[in-house]
Tab-separated table of C-alpha atoms in Angstrom:
chain	number	residue	atom	x	y	z
Q	34	MET	CA	-17.515	2.337	17.725
Q	35	GLN	CA	-17.354	-1.454	17.895
Q	36	THR	CA	-16.642	-1.491	21.644
Q	37	ASP	CA	-16.064	-5.200	22.216
Q	38	ILE	CA	-13.644	-5.757	19.356
Q	39	PHE	CA	-11.953	-2.404	20.051
Q	40	ASN	CA	-11.276	-3.510	23.641
Q	41	LYS	CA	-9.839	-6.777	22.358
Q	42	ALA	CA	-7.497	-4.843	20.062
Q	43	MET	CA	-6.387	-2.713	22.998
Q	44	ASN	CA	-5.839	-5.856	25.064
Q	45	LEU	CA	-3.716	-7.334	22.305
Q	46	ARG	CA	-1.639	-4.168	22.076
Q	47	MET	CA	-1.143	-4.016	25.858
Q	48	LEU	CA	-0.272	-7.717	26.031
Q	49	LEU	CA	2.459	-7.284	23.425
Q	50	THR	CA	3.722	-4.097	25.089
Q	51	ARG	CA	4.019	-5.784	28.472
Q	52	PHE	CA	5.780	-8.742	26.914
Q	53	ALA	CA	8.186	-6.552	24.914
Q	54	THR	CA	9.117	-4.476	27.976
Q	55	GLY	CA	9.627	-7.357	30.388
Q	56	GLU	CA	6.538	-6.641	32.464
Q	57	ASP	CA	4.879	-10.004	31.876
Q	58	LYS	CA	7.442	-12.694	31.103
Q	59	LYS	CA	5.138	-15.365	32.585
Q	60	GLU	CA	2.551	-14.849	29.871
Q	61	ASP	CA	1.876	-18.320	28.446
Q	62	GLY	CA	0.693	-17.003	25.100
Q	63	GLU	CA	-2.808	-18.461	25.162
Q	64	ASP	CA	-4.467	-15.042	25.373
Q	65	TYR	CA	-2.289	-13.814	22.534
Q	66	LYS	CA	-3.179	-16.817	20.392
Q	67	ASN	CA	-6.912	-16.370	20.956
Q	68	LEU	CA	-6.883	-12.639	20.268
Q	69	ARG	CA	-4.667	-12.988	17.208
Q	70	ASN	CA	-6.862	-15.733	15.746
Q	71	GLU	CA	-9.958	-13.555	16.069
Q	72	PHE	CA	-8.415	-10.660	14.154
Q	73	VAL	CA	-6.731	-12.847	11.536
Q	74	ALA	CA	-10.009	-14.648	10.812
Q	75	ASN	CA	-11.565	-11.388	9.586
Q	76	SER	CA	-10.187	-10.123	6.279
Q	77	PHE	CA	-10.816	-6.473	7.183
Q	78	THR	CA	-9.067	-6.534	10.566
Q	79	LYS	CA	-6.284	-8.776	9.260
Q	80	ALA	CA	-5.425	-6.163	6.631
Q	81	LEU	CA	-4.970	-3.594	9.412
Q	82	LEU	CA	-3.073	-5.765	11.873
Q	83	PRO	CA	0.600	-4.978	12.438
Q	84	GLU	CA	2.708	-7.228	10.225
Q	85	PHE	CA	4.423	-8.727	13.252
Q	86	VAL	CA	1.105	-10.002	14.622
Q	87	VAL	CA	0.368	-11.735	11.322
Q	88	SER	CA	3.831	-13.319	11.120
Q	89	CYS	CA	4.208	-14.173	14.815
Q	90	ARG	CA	1.726	-17.006	15.235
Q	91	VAL	CA	2.734	-17.641	18.838
Q	92	LEU	CA	3.830	-15.130	21.449
Q	93	SER	CA	7.315	-16.594	21.778
Q	94	ASP	CA	7.983	-15.637	18.138
Q	95	PHE	CA	7.520	-11.975	19.011
Q	96	TRP	CA	10.397	-11.714	21.494
Q	97	PRO	CA	13.303	-12.240	19.038
Q	98	TYR	CA	11.531	-9.959	16.551
Q	99	ILE	CA	11.138	-6.982	18.889
Q	100	LYS	CA	14.478	-7.532	20.643
Q	101	ARG	CA	16.335	-7.463	17.340
Q	102	ARG	CA	14.612	-4.279	16.127
Q	103	PHE	CA	14.733	-2.092	19.244
Q	104	GLY	CA	17.094	-1.986	22.175
Q	105	THR	CA	15.091	0.185	24.567
Q	106	TYR	CA	11.679	-0.287	26.136
Q	107	ALA	CA	10.604	3.216	25.117
Q	108	GLU	CA	11.292	2.470	21.437
Q	109	ARG	CA	9.337	-0.759	21.667
Q	110	ARG	CA	6.334	0.922	23.271
Q	111	ASP	CA	6.269	3.648	20.612
Q	112	TYR	CA	6.623	1.157	17.780
Q	113	ILE	CA	3.831	-1.125	18.990
Q	114	ARG	CA	1.519	1.840	19.586
Q	115	GLU	CA	2.110	3.243	16.088
Q	116	GLU	CA	1.647	-0.129	14.403
Q	117	PHE	CA	-1.720	-0.685	16.083
Q	118	GLU	CA	-3.061	2.777	15.196
Q	119	PRO	CA	-4.665	1.843	11.810
Q	120	LEU	CA	-6.596	-1.030	13.381
Q	121	LEU	CA	-7.735	1.005	16.375
Q	122	ALA	CA	-8.749	3.950	14.175
Q	123	TYR	CA	-10.852	1.647	12.019
Q	124	LEU	CA	-12.557	0.104	15.036
Q	125	GLU	CA	-13.277	3.567	16.437
Q	126	GLY	CA	-15.123	4.382	13.253
Q	127	ASP	CA	-12.545	6.678	11.648
Q	128	ARG	CA	-12.308	6.547	7.895
Q	129	VAL	CA	-9.670	4.034	6.842
Q	130	TYR	CA	-8.803	2.850	3.357
Q	131	LEU	CA	-8.103	-0.848	3.765
Q	132	HIS	CA	-6.250	-1.300	0.497
Q	133	ASP	CA	-3.715	1.461	1.229
Q	134	SER	CA	-1.505	-0.895	3.210
Q	135	VAL	CA	-1.532	-3.492	0.419
Q	136	ILE	CA	-0.476	-0.934	-2.197
Q	137	GLY	CA	1.947	0.642	0.267
Q	138	ASN	CA	3.737	-2.675	0.735
Q	139	SER	CA	4.404	-2.921	-3.005
Q	140	VAL	CA	5.573	0.678	-3.218
Q	141	GLU	CA	7.807	0.245	-0.174
Q	142	LYS	CA	9.625	-2.688	-1.777
Q	143	PHE	CA	10.288	-0.627	-4.906
Q	144	ASP	CA	13.687	1.063	-4.794
Q	145	CYS	CA	12.638	4.510	-5.975
Q	146	ASP	CA	12.342	7.522	-3.670
Q	147	THR	CA	10.269	9.449	-6.213
Q	148	VAL	CA	7.630	6.720	-6.269
Q	149	HIS	CA	7.539	6.604	-2.463
Q	150	HIS	CA	7.138	10.382	-2.318
Q	151	LEU	CA	4.356	10.529	-4.909
Q	152	TRP	CA	2.339	7.764	-3.263
Q	153	SER	CA	2.599	9.496	0.115
Q	154	LYS	CA	1.689	12.806	-1.512
Q	155	ALA	CA	-1.368	11.306	-3.205
Q	156	LEU	CA	-2.553	9.814	0.088
Q	157	ASP	CA	-1.935	13.007	2.043
Q	158	ARG	CA	-3.913	15.115	-0.436
Q	159	ARG	CA	-6.706	12.675	-1.198
Q	160	GLU	CA	-9.242	14.269	1.132
Q	161	THR	CA	-7.910	17.790	1.631
Q	162	ASP	CA	-6.593	18.693	-1.845
Q	163	PRO	CA	-8.372	16.686	-4.585
Q	164	ASP	CA	-6.638	18.560	-7.427
Q	165	GLY	CA	-3.196	17.897	-6.015
Q	166	ALA	CA	-4.067	14.258	-5.284
Q	167	ILE	CA	-5.055	13.653	-8.910
Q	168	THR	CA	-1.822	15.195	-10.183
Q	169	ALA	CA	0.233	13.089	-7.761
Q	170	ALA	CA	-1.694	9.952	-8.758
Q	171	ARG	CA	-0.958	10.458	-12.438
Q	172	SER	CA	2.694	11.258	-11.728
Q	173	LEU	CA	2.911	8.086	-9.645
Q	174	ILE	CA	2.103	5.889	-12.648
Q	175	GLU	CA	4.558	7.812	-14.818
Q	176	SER	CA	7.361	7.387	-12.290
Q	177	VAL	CA	6.681	3.675	-11.798
Q	178	CYS	CA	6.795	3.097	-15.556
Q	179	LYS	CA	10.029	5.031	-15.958
Q	180	GLN	CA	11.724	3.266	-13.064
Q	181	ILE	CA	10.744	-0.164	-14.391
Q	182	LEU	CA	12.100	0.704	-17.843
Q	183	ARG	CA	15.350	1.959	-16.299
Q	184	GLU	CA	15.807	-1.210	-14.277
Q	185	ARG	CA	15.234	-3.267	-17.408
Q	186	ASP	CA	17.595	-1.131	-19.509
Q	187	ILE	CA	14.830	-0.240	-21.939
Q	188	GLU	CA	15.105	3.146	-23.610
Q	189	TYR	CA	12.301	5.666	-23.545
Q	190	ASP	CA	12.003	9.322	-24.413
Q	191	ASP	CA	11.092	11.925	-21.806
Q	192	SER	CA	8.641	13.304	-24.356
Q	193	PHE	CA	6.532	10.120	-24.188
Q	194	ASP	CA	3.012	10.841	-23.044
Q	195	LEU	CA	1.501	8.593	-20.382
Q	196	PRO	CA	-0.263	6.136	-22.748
Q	197	LYS	CA	2.922	5.588	-24.771
Q	198	LEU	CA	5.015	5.256	-21.612
Q	199	PHE	CA	2.585	2.722	-20.188
Q	200	LYS	CA	2.372	0.832	-23.487
Q	201	THR	CA	6.165	0.475	-23.578
Q	202	THR	CA	6.191	-0.733	-19.974
Q	203	ALA	CA	3.295	-3.144	-20.481
Q	204	ARG	CA	4.959	-4.701	-23.499
Q	205	CYS	CA	8.223	-5.372	-21.652
Q	206	LEU	CA	6.241	-6.943	-18.782
Q	207	ASN	CA	4.146	-9.043	-21.173
Q	208	LEU	CA	1.032	-7.161	-20.084
Q	209	ALA	CA	-0.054	-5.817	-23.454
Q	210	PRO	CA	-3.551	-7.176	-24.284
Q	211	GLN	CA	-2.541	-8.224	-27.785
Q	212	LEU	CA	0.134	-10.533	-26.369
Q	213	HIS	CA	-2.500	-12.807	-24.819
Q	214	ASN	CA	-5.090	-15.173	-26.242
Q	215	GLU	CA	-7.247	-15.738	-23.127
Q	216	SER	CA	-10.312	-13.527	-23.474
Q	217	ILE	CA	-10.700	-12.760	-19.764
Q	218	LEU	CA	-7.045	-11.735	-19.441
Q	219	LYS	CA	-7.283	-9.591	-22.574
Q	220	GLN	CA	-10.342	-7.846	-21.103
Q	221	ILE	CA	-8.612	-7.120	-17.803
Q	222	LEU	CA	-5.448	-5.806	-19.446
Q	223	SER	CA	-7.509	-3.756	-21.898
Q	224	GLY	CA	-9.341	-2.287	-18.920
Q	225	VAL	CA	-6.044	-1.240	-17.331
Q	226	GLN	CA	-4.998	0.335	-20.625
Q	227	THR	CA	-8.283	2.244	-20.791
Q	228	THR	CA	-7.696	3.482	-17.246
Q	229	ILE	CA	-4.300	4.835	-18.287
Q	230	HIS	CA	-5.823	6.690	-21.234
Q	231	GLY	CA	-8.323	8.128	-18.786
Q	232	PHE	CA	-5.525	9.404	-16.589
Q	233	ALA	CA	-3.877	11.011	-19.593
Q	234	SER	CA	-6.947	13.176	-20.197
Q	235	LEU	CA	-7.812	13.490	-16.510
Q	236	ARG	CA	-4.892	15.812	-15.950
Q	237	ASN	CA	-6.212	18.236	-18.532
Q	238	GLU	CA	-9.862	17.970	-17.581
Q	239	LEU	CA	-9.839	17.774	-13.796
Q	240	SER	CA	-6.433	18.068	-12.184
Q	241	ASP	CA	-4.528	21.150	-11.131
Q	242	ALA	CA	-1.944	20.748	-13.881
Q	243	HIS	CA	-3.758	23.439	-15.870
Q	244	GLY	CA	-5.989	26.319	-14.841
Q	245	GLN	CA	-9.684	25.655	-14.642
Q	246	PRO	CA	-11.917	27.707	-16.959
Q	247	LYS	CA	-14.590	29.817	-15.357
Q	248	GLY	CA	-17.487	27.583	-14.475
Q	249	GLY	CA	-15.368	24.482	-15.145
Q	250	TYR	CA	-15.994	21.157	-13.484
Q	251	LYS	CA	-15.049	21.194	-9.819
Q	252	VAL	CA	-13.030	18.257	-8.566
Q	253	GLY	CA	-14.536	16.567	-5.538
Q	254	LYS	CA	-13.178	14.221	-2.918
Q	255	ARG	CA	-14.820	11.267	-4.644
Q	256	HIS	CA	-12.862	12.024	-7.822
Q	257	SER	CA	-9.537	12.149	-6.021
Q	258	GLU	CA	-10.363	8.933	-4.147
Q	259	LEU	CA	-11.084	7.184	-7.436
Q	260	ALA	CA	-7.938	8.548	-9.078
Q	261	VAL	CA	-5.631	7.679	-6.168
Q	262	ASN	CA	-7.140	4.213	-5.703
Q	263	LEU	CA	-6.868	3.378	-9.406
Q	264	ALA	CA	-3.352	4.777	-9.711
Q	265	GLY	CA	-2.211	2.911	-6.611
Q	266	SER	CA	-3.685	-0.366	-7.850
Q	267	VAL	CA	-2.114	-0.006	-11.299
Q	268	ALA	CA	1.248	0.985	-9.794
Q	269	SER	CA	1.165	-1.974	-7.404
Q	270	PHE	CA	0.280	-4.364	-10.227
Q	271	LEU	CA	3.139	-3.100	-12.394
Q	272	ILE	CA	5.655	-3.264	-9.540
Q	273	GLN	CA	4.672	-6.783	-8.516
Q	274	THR	CA	4.754	-8.042	-12.102
Q	275	HIS	CA	8.137	-6.404	-12.667
Q	276	GLN	CA	9.676	-7.885	-9.526
Q	277	GLU	CA	8.201	-11.356	-9.965
Q	278	THR	CA	9.339	-11.671	-13.576
Q	279	LEU	CA	12.823	-10.429	-12.652
Q	280	LEU	CA	13.103	-13.239	-10.099
Q	281	LYS	CA	12.088	-15.826	-12.678
Q	282	SER	CA	14.318	-14.426	-15.404
Q	283	PRO	CA	17.083	-12.132	-14.040
Q	284	ILE	CA	18.292	-9.435	-16.375
Q	285	ASN	CA	22.033	-9.394	-17.011
């Protein structure tokens, strides 16, 4: 465990808790500023910081934020403790996937309960149930594609396999490789397309969608980690592209 930085994280959490519960109204904010700056300066710890620490650059910004969200001291204590848990777990040496929060933010902003459920399911099963995690990861991409097409009033058939579903979605988002002339962009988009084709066969070869033959390849934790990470990244990319292009050119 990284003792020094862990203690600083605990100090930051306690400082905010005291401030949010009226125990230390005389706090001038200098300690908060110094602690916050140290965590924000490191890309790893910044990714795990509570969002309110990132957005509240000075301590006085935190008061209206916490007051508006929670009316009781008990609620504020619980909320602050929960929000600091990913950072503290990382500093204690527990296994933490730093990109989960980035992907989770995209998924959270997407108005689709099925997508939320599948992402949570993939994360929950990633280490304990690799087969189930792979199935959830593949279903996540399918659901994201379908929801984007619905929101854009683009027809698709439920019989579409994953590559065709993704191809239809990519074309409407201007993400199809053939729609671009820049070689580096074509390579990246072609790589995403190849990943999708891999997922299409992954379900048959590795996932629990079909029974495994005797002596068949056993899915390991590393396979489910790869599948979930790739699916989450692709889903996040599609969601962000969809939402950004809608803002630039609203659909009637």
